[in-house]
Each structure stands twice: as structure tokens, then as C-alpha cells.
mmCIF file of C-alpha atoms in Angstrom:
data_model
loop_
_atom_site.group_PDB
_atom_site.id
_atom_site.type_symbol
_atom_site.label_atom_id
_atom_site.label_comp_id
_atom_site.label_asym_id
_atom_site.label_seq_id
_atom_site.Cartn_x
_atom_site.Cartn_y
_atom_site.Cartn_z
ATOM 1 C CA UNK A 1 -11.856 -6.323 -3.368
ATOM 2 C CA UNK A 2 -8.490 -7.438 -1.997
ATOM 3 C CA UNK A 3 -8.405 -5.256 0.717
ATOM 4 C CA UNK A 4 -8.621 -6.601 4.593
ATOM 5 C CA UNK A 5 -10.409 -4.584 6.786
ATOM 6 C CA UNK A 6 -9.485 -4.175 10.520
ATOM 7 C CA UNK A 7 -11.111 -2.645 13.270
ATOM 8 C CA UNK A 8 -12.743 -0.026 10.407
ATOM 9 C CA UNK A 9 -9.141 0.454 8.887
ATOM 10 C CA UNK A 10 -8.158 -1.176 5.225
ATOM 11 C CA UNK A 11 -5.717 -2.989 5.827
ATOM 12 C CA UNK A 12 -3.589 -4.396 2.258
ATOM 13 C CA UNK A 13 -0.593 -6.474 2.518
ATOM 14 C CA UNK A 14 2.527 -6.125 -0.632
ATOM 15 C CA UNK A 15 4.794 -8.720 0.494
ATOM 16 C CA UNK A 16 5.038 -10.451 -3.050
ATOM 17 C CA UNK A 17 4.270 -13.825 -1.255
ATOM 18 C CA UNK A 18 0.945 -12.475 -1.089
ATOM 19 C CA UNK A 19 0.294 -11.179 -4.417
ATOM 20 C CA UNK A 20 1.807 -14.427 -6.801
ATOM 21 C CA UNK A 21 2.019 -17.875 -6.243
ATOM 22 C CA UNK A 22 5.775 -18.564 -7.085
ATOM 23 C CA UNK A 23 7.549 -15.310 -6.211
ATOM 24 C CA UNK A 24 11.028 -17.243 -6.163
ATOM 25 C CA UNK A 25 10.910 -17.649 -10.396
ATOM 26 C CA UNK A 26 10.429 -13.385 -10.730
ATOM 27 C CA UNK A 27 12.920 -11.165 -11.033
ATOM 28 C CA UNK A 28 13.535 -8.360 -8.363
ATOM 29 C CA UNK A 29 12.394 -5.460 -11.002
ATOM 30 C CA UNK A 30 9.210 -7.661 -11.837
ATOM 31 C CA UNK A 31 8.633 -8.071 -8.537
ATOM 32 C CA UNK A 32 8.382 -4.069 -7.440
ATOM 33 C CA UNK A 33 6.546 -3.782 -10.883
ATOM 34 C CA UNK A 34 3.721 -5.713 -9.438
ATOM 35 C CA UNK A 35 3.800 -4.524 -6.194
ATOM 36 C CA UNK A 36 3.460 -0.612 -7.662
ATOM 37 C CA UNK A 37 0.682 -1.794 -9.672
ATOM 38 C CA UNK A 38 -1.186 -3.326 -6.618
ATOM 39 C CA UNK A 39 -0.284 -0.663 -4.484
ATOM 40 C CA UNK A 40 -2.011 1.376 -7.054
ATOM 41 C CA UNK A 41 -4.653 -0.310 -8.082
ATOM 42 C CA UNK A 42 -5.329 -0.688 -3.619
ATOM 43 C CA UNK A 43 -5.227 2.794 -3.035
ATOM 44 C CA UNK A 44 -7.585 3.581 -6.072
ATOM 45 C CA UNK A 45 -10.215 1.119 -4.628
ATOM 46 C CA UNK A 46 -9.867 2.381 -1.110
ATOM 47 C CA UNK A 47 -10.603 6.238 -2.334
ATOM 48 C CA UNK A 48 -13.460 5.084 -4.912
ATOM 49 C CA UNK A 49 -15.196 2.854 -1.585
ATOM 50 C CA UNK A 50 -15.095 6.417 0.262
ATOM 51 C CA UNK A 51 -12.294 4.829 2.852
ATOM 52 C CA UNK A 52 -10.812 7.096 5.137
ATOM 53 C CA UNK A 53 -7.839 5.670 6.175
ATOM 54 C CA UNK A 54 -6.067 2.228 4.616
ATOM 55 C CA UNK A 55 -2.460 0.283 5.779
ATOM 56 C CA UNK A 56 -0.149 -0.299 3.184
ATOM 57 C CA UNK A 57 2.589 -3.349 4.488
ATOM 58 C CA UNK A 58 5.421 -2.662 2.680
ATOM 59 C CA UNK A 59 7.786 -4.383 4.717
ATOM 60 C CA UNK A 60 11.621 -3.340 5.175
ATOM 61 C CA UNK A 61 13.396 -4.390 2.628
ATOM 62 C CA UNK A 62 15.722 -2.442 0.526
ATOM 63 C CA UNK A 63 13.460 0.421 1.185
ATOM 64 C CA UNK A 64 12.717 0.488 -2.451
ATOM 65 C CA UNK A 65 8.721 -0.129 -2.356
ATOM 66 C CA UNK A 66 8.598 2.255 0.501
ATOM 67 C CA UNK A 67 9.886 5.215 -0.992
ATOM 68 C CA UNK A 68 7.940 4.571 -4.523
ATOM 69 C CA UNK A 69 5.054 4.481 -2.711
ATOM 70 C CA UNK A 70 5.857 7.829 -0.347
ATOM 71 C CA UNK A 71 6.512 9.242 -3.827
ATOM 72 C CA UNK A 72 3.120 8.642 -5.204
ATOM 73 C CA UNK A 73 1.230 9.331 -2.563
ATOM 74 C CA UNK A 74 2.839 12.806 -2.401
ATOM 75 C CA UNK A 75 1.947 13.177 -6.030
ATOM 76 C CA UNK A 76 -1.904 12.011 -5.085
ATOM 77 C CA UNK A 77 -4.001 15.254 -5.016
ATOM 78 C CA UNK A 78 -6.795 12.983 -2.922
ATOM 79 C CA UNK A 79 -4.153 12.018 -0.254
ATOM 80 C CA UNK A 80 -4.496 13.998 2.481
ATOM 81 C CA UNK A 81 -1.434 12.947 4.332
ATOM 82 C CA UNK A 82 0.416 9.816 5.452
ATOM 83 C CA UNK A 83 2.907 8.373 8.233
ATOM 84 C CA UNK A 84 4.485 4.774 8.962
ATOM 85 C CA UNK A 85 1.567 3.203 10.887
ATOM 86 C CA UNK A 86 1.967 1.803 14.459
ATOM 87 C CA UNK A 87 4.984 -0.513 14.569
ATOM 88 C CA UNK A 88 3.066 -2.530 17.451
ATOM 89 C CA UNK A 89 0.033 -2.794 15.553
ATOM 90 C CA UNK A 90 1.912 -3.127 12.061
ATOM 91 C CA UNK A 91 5.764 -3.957 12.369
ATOM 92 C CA UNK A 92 7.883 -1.724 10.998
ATOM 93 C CA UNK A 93 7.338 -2.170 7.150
ATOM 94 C CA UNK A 94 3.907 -0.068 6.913
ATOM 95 C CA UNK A 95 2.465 3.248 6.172
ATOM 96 C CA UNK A 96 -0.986 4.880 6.755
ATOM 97 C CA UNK A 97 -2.896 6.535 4.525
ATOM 98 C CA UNK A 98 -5.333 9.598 4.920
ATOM 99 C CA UNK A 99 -7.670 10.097 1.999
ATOM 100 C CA UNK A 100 -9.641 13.182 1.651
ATOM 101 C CA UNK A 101 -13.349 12.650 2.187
#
């Protein structure tokens, strides 16, 4: 139930800030660990709600986050497709999601 909605689109941050309370004691492998598993767990919730569309903030980075989630949401038969979302609505660091309805 984590995920922000705005103007009708689900919105979910994954900057680790947002997800723990003392991100500066977890290692960097930890730290995409839990973001993959909220990503996950996100994207699940949006497609069980019947969501069509939902904003995944990544951020910049490394590019590391980004491209594990590109990679599973290519592998997600209920995906329809997916694009970096409006950098003047969303920054650079974010992708949007289609899901099938």
C-alpha cells in the first residue's frame, strides 16, 4: 500500500532513503537487494489493484537498478511496455510502466 498516486498514475519512489531508516550502515549489494525486492513487490501490487500505468524512480546512479529493473519488466508477461517517464515531470532517474488490463 506504499504506492503514491498522482494525477491517476502510481507513482513509487526506490531511492533507498525512502525504503530504510539508516541507509548509510548497508552495503551497496544490500542496498539493490532491497530495492529489487520493492521494486517487485510495487509492481506486483500495482497489476493485482488493476493499475494501468505506475512510475518507478530509480534515480541515476550507477545505472545498476535501472537496468535490473528494464530486465524484469521485459521478462513480465503482464507488462505491456515501458519507457523513462517525463524528465520534467520525473527527473531523469524514472521509468513508466504499462500493465496489460
Amino acid at each position: 500500500k506504499n504506492i503514491k498516486t498522482l494525477r491517476g498514475v502510481a507513482k513509487e519512489d526506490l531511492h533507498i532513503g525512502k525504503l530504510v531508516s539508516n541507509p548509510a550502515t548497508i552495503d551497496s549489494r544490500t542496498i539493490l537487494d532491497i530495492q529489487r525486492e520493492h521494486f517487485e513487490k510495487q509492481l506486483d501490487q500495482a497489476h493485482l489493484e488493476g493499475r494501468r500505468h505506475v512510475v518507478f524512480i530509480h534515480g541515476i546512479g550507477s545505472g545498476q537498478l535501472k537496468k535490473l529493473i528494464h530486465h524484469h519488466l521485459n521478462e513480465t508477461p503482464w507488462v505491456e511496455g515501458y519507457a523513462l517517464a517525463d524528465p520534467v515531470e520525473y527527473g531523469n532517474g524514472a521509468t513508466m510502466v504499462t500493465l496489460e488490463q
